[in-house]
Amino acid sequence: MDKEIRILAPESFRENLSRRAFLKAGTAAAGMAVVLAACGGSDDSSSDTTAAASDTTAAGSTDGLASGEWSRVINKSSGTLAMYTWGDYNDPELVGALADSELGVSMKVDYYASNEDLITKLSASNGQSGFDIVVPTGPYVPQMIEKGLLQKLDKTLLPNFVNLDTPYVSQPWDPNDEYVVCKDWGSAGFLYDTTKITRDLATWADCLDAAKNEASGNVAVIDAAWDFCGPYFWSEGKSANTTDAADLDAAEKFLVDELGPHIKAFDSYPSTKIAEGAYSLAVAWTGDARQAFSRIKDAGGNPEDWKWVLPGPKTQIFMDTYAIPTGAPNPEAAHAWINWNLIPEISIKDLSYHGYHTGMKNMDQLLSELAPTLEKPDMIFFSNEQVATMEPQEMNEALDRLVDILNKTKAKAGA
Amino acid sequence: MIWYALFFIVPIGFIIYYSFGTKDTTQLLPVDLTNLTTSNYSNVFDATFFQVFKATIRISITATLLCLVIGLPVAYLAAFKVSERWKAIILAAVVVPSFTSFLIRTVAWRIPLAPNGTLSKWLVDLGWIGPNGIQILETTTAVQIAIVYNYLGFMILPLFVALDRIDVRMREASKDLGAGRVATFFSVTLPLAGPGIIAGVLLTFIPMCGDYVTATILGGAKGNMIGSMIASQFSGAQNWPLGAAMAVLMIGAVLLTLAVGALLVWLLPRAFSLFAPVAERVRARSYARSAQAVEHGSAQTKLPFDPIVALMRTWAVLVMVFLFVPILLVILHSFNRSTSFTIWSGHTSLKWWSELFDGGSAWAMVVRFAVIIALAFVVRMVLTRTTSIARRRLNWVGPIGFAIAVVANGLLTDWYRDIFDFAGIGDAIRNSFIAALGATIIAVIIGGLAGVALARRPGRWATVFMAVVFLILVTPEIMDAIALATWFPRIQDIPVLGYPFTEGLGPFNGGVNKLWVGQSLYASAVVTLIVRARLAGLDESLEEAAADLGATPSRAFRQITLPLISSALVAGGLLSFTLCLDNAVISTLISEAGSTTFPVALLGATRSTIKPFWGVGAVILFAITMAALAFVAVVLRRSGSSSSDIAATLTGS
């Protein structure tokens, strides 16, 4: 198999691959990934696990899904499993009753708001954080590995890994799939209230313009440096990963001075507050944006009043991953959890909740059989043309500057 | 002293040290200390950060004054104008809200204030406000309202205690001398209430300055406060030096404001004395008028309907509504059907209660619990009838039954795994109690010893020590939080000392031990003050007498001093427990996976959508706290304290 195939569909992830300086750890074993990517086989890497559970004990129905094609190993575990993750990022049933009954673990979940939060927490506790699972975004993985915050995965405990589709494994941040496993991936765009903003918005430039005009004072933006600054760069036709000093200066000038005073909140999960009526324009990650529609309905509002835009010319793509931190008290349960989440039925159940593509093989077939009534699929699955416009974050020296810009904007917005 | 040195002075010292460093994210501790610089300080002043500084101080001062203005009539009413019974009811009503989770109360403010909410729609329909509804959330106004709400109790209680202590005869004497009620209030009551006012101001103003929870939940971009800015420098931005500089400046700002306030308080009477002749004339006239009134048998004092008292009553009722509406909303919304706590689906439903609980075992537990309590009462009845054991002893049967019920139901061990489907919440509630109990015990021991030492062994050390205690009291919590959060990783590597924080002690893991230390810091300072105040009011002759009678110092301490300060210890303990149970700021920054408390978990959840089961969790936590308090109150009553005493001890006076 050629390496080309194995890279996440968006070319953009791959573009960055060559430039990554932190890949040295992975290069030695570049060939390894090929074996794991072999499609179809369910048993090649699970020989020494409790594979007896395969296929028969899978959660939910298996009707219609050709069983041979999927690996459905469940490794029973025990004790407590502490997960540190993003807010509202797992189906509560999976984390609650199902984890208890199917895996035998009782879950505890804590939340963080940004990758920086996660890294601070893990590094401040020096391997004593007590978490078993964390969910970093791809580009942050190398620095976490470098700081020794993550431990290597025991692939023999992850037989269901083969269920992941090739574009979502062997990512540049972990080319040999040693440390992380794809949880899901998504993008970001914006939502606006068509009763307040009557014109059609289609691009980031439109969005920023409306933010300064019709939506002034009712704008929510994502509270994470790169995600916050990206829209400006894209609206200018630039890359959000620019390190050019002039570009960064211009960004600071625009975001702090021009946009800052119009911002109502730095809110990475605006869906609830949209339903409360707090915003008329909100930048949001796709999953939360999708949930906004059901929350508006819950609150007695009219979801038709709101419009979702996946803006051009470019927008972001991110992949969040499951990883096990160094010093995790219950790594066995952590592996069991990750492996369990790679079972198609579980994965699709989770997907239906949070609204992000989980990277399973044969997604179309899975959906038609497991979740035929999924609402707003266009906010979860993107066409190749759309994906081609999505840019992943790149770790570079500009990030400090972006963090600085975000903080200055916060101060300005509050002034 | 060593304790404070280890967990307060040194960590704070490091923060000050960091504040001169530069950011370096490549290290585990992202601070480069090789090039010390003051640029962090100039950064704070340069940038718009300074705006946030000013806003924070402004919000806090306004809120403190509002608390005073709102709270004074209530405290006054409770102290002078109502019967003992109502006194207790008013006080209970003021205290009870502070036993609901601080965070969920704050979140609850989002419900009535939401632009799409029911209240907003009514107001729009009535035509009182514009078609966009209430536009308060995500502004300073929302933060201002909630902050007044959150700290009002801490103002009313000290005010009440101070007013309650005023000898009624003083006020009567003033009236006998012909002063009107206004004159009496300003020239007798208010000056005598001075210490209470100062205590109230300190208890509200300082925590407000460091509060970042309220601003984070309600403030949006506009209602930002310095606390959240410092916290984000430490976690999100990983710019510790800048955050440290901000924190140091914040302490400075707080001290400065307090100094200015103290100066004003000192100056005001003197400024008044400049106008003394004018005031004297006004007073004389009012005396004359009231004397006249008395002569004419004025109806003023005999009116069956006193407008001012009526006004105060109405006011107190309004304040109670203000205090309880968010809590009622929390309870209502725990029966919500929608997927978000703050959004009301329009129907009540048990959905989230059943989702949270494992129905069968939860009910079984409730039944077991009730049966044991009932048994205890049966035993008591039987014993009363058949034996001649003193009533006093029999009164203990109830509490003992309660304790047995708690233990037998595994409430101290694994109950949370059994009855909750979603282990996180049960775990968090349990951790909250363990952490708060441990911290309270530490605070009572350390604070008690320190208080005794301060009161009985004055000298240079005591002065230094007092200064440290004062510093702890005025240091905003966020500063302690970041200091400890950066301190623990350092001492973890030290043998012996680091041991409890990495390996844990017995069944309690390292995270819980950290929480004990962190939460007990402020609490122990409070206990110190209370104990010291209590002992300062008693002369030393009792202890001396004991010594003269040949008691060893340890025996004198055990048999004389300890009983003397026991009420202060109970008071301090209760206050500490409340403070620790609700502690979010310190706990968030130092907690670990195994020691997440309810406020910490909830604060994490507020970052995205808050599920209604958090409301359910808060209601349960509230119920358990009230049960525990009722238990304590019963025990206290057994030992013979009146409700007024309990209230007084609660505020530590």
CSV table of N, CA, C and O in Angstrom, one decimal, chain A residues 80 82 87-88 95-96 106-108 110-111 113 116-117 120-121 123-126 128-131 147 196 261 263-266 269 271-273 275-278 295 298-299 353 400 403 407 411 413-415, chain B residues 23 25 27-28 48 51 110 114-116 132 135 137-138 220-222 233-238 338-340 342-344 417 421-424 427 489 492 502 588 591-594 596 604-605 607-609 611:
chain,number,residue,atom,x,y,z
A,80,THR,N,-12.4,2.2,38.3
A,80,THR,CA,-12.9,3.6,37.9
A,80,THR,C,-12.0,4.0,36.7
A,80,THR,O,-10.8,3.7,36.6
A,82,ALA,N,-11.1,7.4,34.7
A,82,ALA,CA,-11.2,8.9,34.7
A,82,ALA,C,-10.8,9.5,33.4
A,82,ALA,O,-9.7,9.3,32.9
A,87,GLY,N,-15.9,19.5,26.8
A,87,GLY,CA,-17.3,19.5,27.3
A,87,GLY,C,-18.3,18.8,26.3
A,87,GLY,O,-18.2,19.0,25.1
A,88,ASP,N,-19.2,18.1,26.9
A,88,ASP,CA,-20.3,17.5,26.2
A,88,ASP,C,-19.8,16.7,25.0
A,88,ASP,O,-20.4,16.8,23.9
A,95,VAL,N,-21.0,6.9,28.6
A,95,VAL,CA,-20.2,7.2,29.7
A,95,VAL,C,-20.8,6.7,31.0
A,95,VAL,O,-20.1,6.3,31.9
A,96,GLY,N,-22.1,6.6,31.0
A,96,GLY,CA,-22.8,6.2,32.2
A,96,GLY,C,-23.1,4.7,32.3
A,96,GLY,O,-22.3,3.9,32.4
A,106,SER,N,-16.6,2.2,36.0
A,106,SER,CA,-17.5,3.3,36.2
A,106,SER,C,-16.7,4.6,35.9
A,106,SER,O,-15.6,4.8,36.3
A,107,MET,N,-17.3,5.4,35.1
A,107,MET,CA,-16.6,6.5,34.5
A,107,MET,C,-16.7,7.8,35.3
A,107,MET,O,-17.7,8.1,35.9
A,108,LYS,N,-15.6,8.5,35.3
A,108,LYS,CA,-15.6,9.9,35.9
A,108,LYS,C,-15.1,10.8,34.8
A,108,LYS,O,-14.1,10.5,34.2
A,110,ASP,N,-14.1,14.7,33.6
A,110,ASP,CA,-13.8,16.1,33.9
A,110,ASP,C,-13.6,16.8,32.5
A,110,ASP,O,-13.3,16.2,31.6
A,111,TYR,N,-13.8,18.1,32.6
A,111,TYR,CA,-13.8,18.8,31.3
A,111,TYR,C,-12.7,19.9,31.3
A,111,TYR,O,-12.5,20.6,32.3
A,113,ALA,N,-11.3,23.3,28.6
A,113,ALA,CA,-11.8,24.1,27.5
A,113,ALA,C,-10.8,24.3,26.4
A,113,ALA,O,-11.2,24.8,25.3
A,116,GLU,N,-4.4,23.9,25.7
A,116,GLU,CA,-3.5,24.4,26.6
A,116,GLU,C,-3.9,24.1,28.1
A,116,GLU,O,-3.0,23.8,28.9
A,117,ASP,N,-5.2,24.2,28.4
A,117,ASP,CA,-5.6,23.8,29.7
A,117,ASP,C,-5.2,22.3,30.0
A,117,ASP,O,-4.7,22.1,31.1
A,120,THR,N,-1.4,22.1,30.6
A,120,THR,CA,-1.0,22.7,31.9
A,120,THR,C,-1.4,21.7,33.0
A,120,THR,O,-0.6,21.5,33.9
A,121,LYS,N,-2.6,21.1,32.9
A,121,LYS,CA,-3.0,20.2,34.0
A,121,LYS,C,-2.1,19.0,34.1
A,121,LYS,O,-1.6,18.7,35.2
A,123,SER,N,1.0,18.7,32.9
A,123,SER,CA,2.4,19.0,33.2
A,123,SER,C,2.5,19.4,34.7
A,123,SER,O,3.5,19.1,35.3
A,124,ALA,N,1.5,20.2,35.2
A,124,ALA,CA,1.6,20.7,36.5
A,124,ALA,C,1.6,19.5,37.5
A,124,ALA,O,2.2,19.6,38.6
A,125,SER,N,1.0,18.4,37.2
A,125,SER,CA,0.9,17.3,38.1
A,125,SER,C,1.9,16.3,38.0
A,125,SER,O,2.0,15.3,38.7
A,126,ASN,N,2.8,16.4,37.0
A,126,ASN,CA,3.9,15.6,36.9
A,126,ASN,C,3.6,14.1,36.9
A,126,ASN,O,4.2,13.3,37.6
A,128,GLN,N,0.9,12.7,37.8
A,128,GLN,CA,0.0,12.3,38.9
A,128,GLN,C,-1.4,12.9,38.8
A,128,GLN,O,-2.1,13.1,39.7
A,129,SER,N,-1.7,13.2,37.6
A,129,SER,CA,-3.0,13.9,37.4
A,129,SER,C,-4.2,12.9,37.7
A,129,SER,O,-5.2,13.4,38.0
A,130,GLY,N,-3.9,11.6,37.6
A,130,GLY,CA,-5.0,10.7,38.0
A,130,GLY,C,-5.9,10.4,36.8
A,130,GLY,O,-6.8,9.6,37.0
A,131,PHE,N,-5.7,11.0,35.7
A,131,PHE,CA,-6.6,10.7,34.5
A,131,PHE,C,-6.1,9.5,33.8
A,131,PHE,O,-4.9,9.2,33.7
A,147,LYS,N,7.1,16.2,25.9
A,147,LYS,CA,7.2,16.4,27.4
A,147,LYS,C,7.0,15.2,28.2
A,147,LYS,O,7.0,15.3,29.4
A,196,LYS,N,-32.2,38.7,12.6
A,196,LYS,CA,-31.4,39.9,12.9
A,196,LYS,C,-30.5,40.3,11.8
A,196,LYS,O,-30.2,41.5,11.6
A,261,PRO,N,-14.3,45.1,20.3
A,261,PRO,CA,-15.4,45.8,20.9
A,261,PRO,C,-16.8,45.2,20.6
A,261,PRO,O,-17.7,45.5,21.3
A,263,ILE,N,-17.5,42.0,20.4
A,263,ILE,CA,-17.7,40.6,20.9
A,263,ILE,C,-18.4,40.6,22.2
A,263,ILE,O,-18.1,41.3,23.1
A,264,LYS,N,-19.4,39.7,22.3
A,264,LYS,CA,-20.2,39.6,23.5
A,264,LYS,C,-19.6,38.5,24.4
A,264,LYS,O,-19.6,38.6,25.6
A,265,ALA,N,-19.1,37.4,23.8
A,265,ALA,CA,-18.5,36.4,24.7
A,265,ALA,C,-17.5,35.5,23.9
A,265,ALA,O,-17.6,35.4,22.7
A,266,PHE,N,-16.6,35.0,24.7
A,266,PHE,CA,-15.6,34.0,24.2
A,266,PHE,C,-16.1,32.7,24.7
A,266,PHE,O,-16.0,32.3,25.8
A,269,TYR,N,-18.7,26.8,23.2
A,269,TYR,CA,-19.8,26.0,23.0
A,269,TYR,C,-21.1,26.9,23.1
A,269,TYR,O,-21.8,26.9,24.1
A,271,SER,N,-24.0,26.8,21.8
A,271,SER,CA,-25.3,26.3,21.4
A,271,SER,C,-26.4,26.6,22.5
A,271,SER,O,-27.5,27.1,22.2
A,272,THR,N,-26.1,26.4,23.8
A,272,THR,CA,-27.1,26.6,24.8
A,272,THR,C,-27.4,28.1,24.8
A,272,THR,O,-28.6,28.5,25.0
A,273,LYS,N,-26.4,28.9,24.8
A,273,LYS,CA,-26.7,30.4,24.9
A,273,LYS,C,-27.4,30.9,23.6
A,273,LYS,O,-28.1,31.9,23.7
A,275,ALA,N,-29.7,29.3,22.2
A,275,ALA,CA,-31.1,29.0,22.5
A,275,ALA,C,-31.6,29.9,23.6
A,275,ALA,O,-32.8,30.3,23.6
A,276,GLU,N,-30.8,30.4,24.5
A,276,GLU,CA,-31.2,31.3,25.5
A,276,GLU,C,-31.5,32.7,24.9
A,276,GLU,O,-32.1,33.5,25.5
A,277,GLY,N,-31.0,32.9,23.7
A,277,GLY,CA,-31.2,34.1,23.0
A,277,GLY,C,-30.1,35.1,23.2
A,277,GLY,O,-30.2,36.3,22.9
A,278,ALA,N,-28.9,34.6,23.6
A,278,ALA,CA,-27.8,35.6,23.9
A,278,ALA,C,-27.1,36.1,22.7
A,278,ALA,O,-26.6,37.2,22.7
A,295,ARG,N,-31.4,22.5,20.6
A,295,ARG,CA,-31.6,23.3,21.8
A,295,ARG,C,-32.5,24.5,21.6
A,295,ARG,O,-33.3,24.8,22.4
A,298,ASP,N,-35.8,23.1,21.8
A,298,ASP,CA,-36.1,22.8,23.3
A,298,ASP,C,-36.6,24.1,24.0
A,298,ASP,O,-37.5,24.0,24.8
A,299,ALA,N,-36.0,25.2,23.6
A,299,ALA,CA,-36.3,26.4,24.3
A,299,ALA,C,-37.5,27.1,23.8
A,299,ALA,O,-37.9,28.2,24.2
A,353,TYR,N,-24.7,11.5,18.9
A,353,TYR,CA,-24.8,12.4,20.0
A,353,TYR,C,-24.0,13.7,19.7
A,353,TYR,O,-24.6,14.8,19.7
A,400,ASP,N,2.2,31.3,20.2
A,400,ASP,CA,2.3,32.2,21.4
A,400,ASP,C,1.7,33.6,21.1
A,400,ASP,O,1.0,34.2,21.9
A,403,VAL,N,-2.0,33.4,21.1
A,403,VAL,CA,-2.6,33.4,22.4
A,403,VAL,C,-2.6,34.8,23.0
A,403,VAL,O,-3.6,35.2,23.6
A,407,ASN,N,-5.8,37.0,24.2
A,407,ASN,CA,-5.9,37.7,25.5
A,407,ASN,C,-6.1,39.2,25.4
A,407,ASN,O,-6.9,39.8,26.2
A,411,ALA,N,-9.3,41.5,26.8
A,411,ALA,CA,-9.2,42.7,27.6
A,411,ALA,C,-9.9,43.8,26.9
A,411,ALA,O,-10.7,44.6,27.5
A,413,ALA,N,-12.3,43.6,24.6
A,413,ALA,CA,-13.8,43.4,24.6
A,413,ALA,C,-14.4,43.8,25.9
A,413,ALA,O,-15.6,44.2,26.0
A,414,GLY,N,-13.7,43.6,27.0
A,414,GLY,CA,-14.2,43.9,28.3
A,414,GLY,C,-14.1,45.4,28.7
A,414,GLY,O,-14.6,45.8,29.7
A,415,ALA,N,-13.3,46.1,27.9
A,415,ALA,CA,-13.0,47.5,28.3
A,415,ALA,C,-14.2,48.4,28.1
A,415,ALA,O,-15.1,48.1,27.3
B,23,LYS,N,8.2,33.9,30.0
B,23,LYS,CA,7.5,32.7,29.6
B,23,LYS,C,8.4,31.7,28.8
B,23,LYS,O,9.1,32.2,27.9
B,25,THR,N,7.5,27.9,27.3
B,25,THR,CA,6.6,26.8,27.4
B,25,THR,C,7.3,25.5,27.1
B,25,THR,O,6.6,24.5,27.1
B,27,GLN,N,9.5,24.1,28.9
B,27,GLN,CA,9.7,23.4,30.2
B,27,GLN,C,8.4,22.9,30.8
B,27,GLN,O,7.4,23.4,30.5
B,28,LEU,N,8.6,22.0,31.7
B,28,LEU,CA,7.4,21.5,32.4
B,28,LEU,C,6.8,22.7,33.2
B,28,LEU,O,5.6,22.9,33.2
B,48,THR,N,-4.6,46.9,27.8
B,48,THR,CA,-6.0,47.1,28.2
B,48,THR,C,-6.3,46.3,29.5
B,48,THR,O,-7.4,46.4,30.0
B,51,GLN,N,-7.7,48.1,32.3
B,51,GLN,CA,-9.2,48.3,32.3
B,51,GLN,C,-9.9,47.3,33.1
B,51,GLN,O,-10.8,47.6,33.9
B,110,ARG,N,-28.9,32.6,35.0
B,110,ARG,CA,-29.1,32.6,33.6
B,110,ARG,C,-30.5,32.4,33.2
B,110,ARG,O,-31.0,32.8,32.1
B,114,ALA,N,-32.4,35.2,30.8
B,114,ALA,CA,-32.2,34.9,29.4
B,114,ALA,C,-33.1,35.7,28.5
B,114,ALA,O,-34.3,35.9,28.9
B,115,PRO,N,-32.6,36.2,27.4
B,115,PRO,CA,-33.4,37.1,26.6
B,115,PRO,C,-34.6,36.3,26.0
B,115,PRO,O,-35.7,36.9,25.7
B,116,ASN,N,-34.5,35.0,25.8
B,116,ASN,CA,-35.6,34.2,25.4
B,116,ASN,C,-36.4,33.6,26.5
B,116,ASN,O,-37.3,32.7,26.3
B,132,ASN,N,-36.2,43.0,22.1
B,132,ASN,CA,-35.1,42.1,22.1
B,132,ASN,C,-35.0,41.4,23.5
B,132,ASN,O,-34.1,40.5,23.7
B,135,GLN,N,-31.6,42.2,28.1
B,135,GLN,CA,-30.2,42.2,27.5
B,135,GLN,C,-29.2,42.4,28.7
B,135,GLN,O,-28.4,43.4,28.6
B,137,LEU,N,-27.5,39.5,30.4
B,137,LEU,CA,-26.5,38.5,30.4
B,137,LEU,C,-25.3,38.9,29.6
B,137,LEU,O,-25.4,39.6,28.7
B,138,GLU,N,-24.1,38.3,30.0
B,138,GLU,CA,-22.9,38.7,29.3
B,138,GLU,C,-22.6,40.2,29.4
B,138,GLU,O,-22.0,40.7,28.6
B,220,GLY,N,-19.5,36.9,30.2
B,220,GLY,CA,-19.1,37.0,28.8
B,220,GLY,C,-17.9,37.9,28.6
B,220,GLY,O,-17.0,37.9,29.5
B,221,ALA,N,-17.8,38.5,27.5
B,221,ALA,CA,-16.6,39.3,27.2
B,221,ALA,C,-16.6,40.6,28.0
B,221,ALA,O,-15.6,41.2,28.4
B,222,LYS,N,-17.8,41.2,28.2
B,222,LYS,CA,-17.9,42.5,28.8
B,222,LYS,C,-17.7,42.5,30.3
B,222,LYS,O,-17.2,43.5,30.9
B,233,GLN,N,-4.3,33.1,32.4
B,233,GLN,CA,-2.9,33.2,32.2
B,233,GLN,C,-2.2,32.0,32.6
B,233,GLN,O,-1.2,31.5,32.1
B,234,PHE,N,-2.7,31.4,33.7
B,234,PHE,CA,-2.0,30.3,34.3
B,234,PHE,C,-2.4,29.0,33.6
B,234,PHE,O,-1.5,28.1,33.4
B,235,SER,N,-3.6,28.8,33.2
B,235,SER,CA,-4.0,27.6,32.5
B,235,SER,C,-3.9,27.7,31.0
B,235,SER,O,-3.0,27.2,30.4
B,236,GLY,N,-4.8,28.5,30.4
B,236,GLY,CA,-4.8,28.6,28.9
B,236,GLY,C,-3.6,29.1,28.3
B,236,GLY,O,-2.9,28.4,27.5
B,237,ALA,N,-3.2,30.3,28.7
B,237,ALA,CA,-2.1,31.0,28.0
B,237,ALA,C,-0.7,30.5,28.4
B,237,ALA,O,0.2,30.7,27.7
B,238,GLN,N,-0.7,29.8,29.5
B,238,GLN,CA,0.6,29.3,30.0
B,238,GLN,C,1.6,30.4,30.2
B,238,GLN,O,2.8,30.2,30.1
B,338,SER,N,-35.5,19.1,29.0
B,338,SER,CA,-34.7,19.4,27.9
B,338,SER,C,-33.2,18.9,28.2
B,338,SER,O,-32.9,18.5,29.3
B,339,THR,N,-32.4,19.1,27.2
B,339,THR,CA,-31.0,18.5,27.4
B,339,THR,C,-30.1,19.5,28.0
B,339,THR,O,-28.9,19.3,28.2
B,340,SER,N,-30.6,20.7,28.3
B,340,SER,CA,-29.8,21.7,28.9
B,340,SER,C,-30.4,22.3,30.2
B,340,SER,O,-31.6,22.5,30.2
B,342,THR,N,-30.3,25.1,31.7
B,342,THR,CA,-30.9,26.5,31.8
B,342,THR,C,-32.1,26.6,30.9
B,342,THR,O,-32.8,27.6,31.0
B,343,ILE,N,-32.3,25.7,30.0
B,343,ILE,CA,-33.4,25.9,29.0
B,343,ILE,C,-34.6,25.0,29.5
B,343,ILE,O,-34.5,23.8,29.6
B,344,TRP,N,-35.7,25.7,29.8
B,344,TRP,CA,-36.9,25.0,30.3
B,344,TRP,C,-37.7,24.4,29.2
B,344,TRP,O,-38.0,25.1,28.2
B,417,ARG,N,-21.2,4.5,44.0
B,417,ARG,CA,-21.1,3.7,42.8
B,417,ARG,C,-22.4,2.9,42.6
B,417,ARG,O,-22.8,2.6,41.5
B,421,ASP,N,-26.0,6.1,38.3
B,421,ASP,CA,-25.6,5.5,37.0
B,421,ASP,C,-24.4,6.3,36.5
B,421,ASP,O,-23.6,5.7,35.7
B,422,PHE,N,-24.4,7.5,36.8
B,422,PHE,CA,-23.3,8.3,36.3
B,422,PHE,C,-22.4,8.6,37.4
B,422,PHE,O,-22.6,9.5,38.2
B,423,ALA,N,-21.3,7.9,37.5
B,423,ALA,CA,-20.5,7.9,38.7
B,423,ALA,C,-19.9,9.2,39.0
B,423,ALA,O,-19.6,9.5,40.2
B,424,GLY,N,-19.7,10.0,38.0
B,424,GLY,CA,-19.0,11.3,38.2
B,424,GLY,C,-19.6,12.1,39.3
B,424,GLY,O,-19.0,12.7,40.2
B,427,ASP,N,-19.4,10.6,42.9
B,427,ASP,CA,-18.0,10.7,43.3
B,427,ASP,C,-17.7,12.1,43.7
B,427,ASP,O,-17.1,12.3,44.7
B,489,PRO,N,3.7,20.7,42.7
B,489,PRO,CA,4.6,19.9,41.9
B,489,PRO,C,6.0,20.0,42.4
B,489,PRO,O,6.8,19.0,42.2
B,492,GLN,N,6.4,17.8,45.6
B,492,GLN,CA,6.2,16.4,45.4
B,492,GLN,C,7.4,15.6,45.4
B,492,GLN,O,7.5,14.4,45.7
B,502,THR,N,1.7,12.6,46.8
B,502,THR,CA,1.9,11.7,45.7
B,502,THR,C,1.2,10.3,46.0
B,502,THR,O,0.5,9.8,45.2
B,588,THR,N,-10.2,23.9,41.9
B,588,THR,CA,-10.1,23.7,40.5
B,588,THR,C,-8.7,23.7,40.1
B,588,THR,O,-8.3,22.8,39.3
B,591,SER,N,-6.9,20.4,42.0
B,591,SER,CA,-7.5,19.0,42.0
B,591,SER,C,-7.0,18.1,41.0
B,591,SER,O,-6.5,18.5,39.9
B,592,GLU,N,-7.2,16.8,41.2
B,592,GLU,CA,-6.8,15.8,40.3
B,592,GLU,C,-8.0,14.9,40.0
B,592,GLU,O,-9.0,15.1,40.6
B,593,ALA,N,-7.7,14.0,39.1
B,593,ALA,CA,-8.9,13.2,38.7
B,593,ALA,C,-9.5,12.5,39.8
B,593,ALA,O,-10.8,12.4,39.9
B,594,GLY,N,-8.8,11.9,40.8
B,594,GLY,CA,-9.3,11.2,41.8
B,594,GLY,C,-10.0,12.0,42.9
B,594,GLY,O,-10.5,11.5,43.9
B,596,THR,N,-11.9,15.1,42.3
B,596,THR,CA,-12.7,16.1,41.8
B,596,THR,C,-13.9,16.4,42.7
B,596,THR,O,-14.6,15.4,43.1
B,604,GLY,N,-16.2,22.7,35.5
B,604,GLY,CA,-15.8,22.1,34.2
B,604,GLY,C,-17.0,22.0,33.2
B,604,GLY,O,-16.9,22.3,32.1
B,605,ALA,N,-18.1,21.6,33.8
B,605,ALA,CA,-19.3,21.4,32.9
B,605,ALA,C,-19.8,22.7,32.4
B,605,ALA,O,-20.4,22.7,31.3
B,607,ARG,N,-18.3,24.9,31.1
B,607,ARG,CA,-17.6,25.3,29.9
B,607,ARG,C,-18.4,24.9,28.7
B,607,ARG,O,-18.2,25.5,27.6
B,608,SER,N,-19.2,23.9,28.8
B,608,SER,CA,-20.1,23.7,27.6
B,608,SER,C,-21.5,23.7,28.1
B,608,SER,O,-21.9,24.5,28.9
B,609,THR,N,-22.3,22.7,27.6
B,609,THR,CA,-23.7,22.7,28.1
B,609,THR,C,-23.9,22.0,29.4
B,609,THR,O,-23.4,20.9,29.6
B,611,LYS,N,-25.9,19.9,31.7
B,611,LYS,CA,-27.0,19.0,31.7
B,611,LYS,C,-27.8,19.2,33.0
B,611,LYS,O,-27.3,19.5,34.0
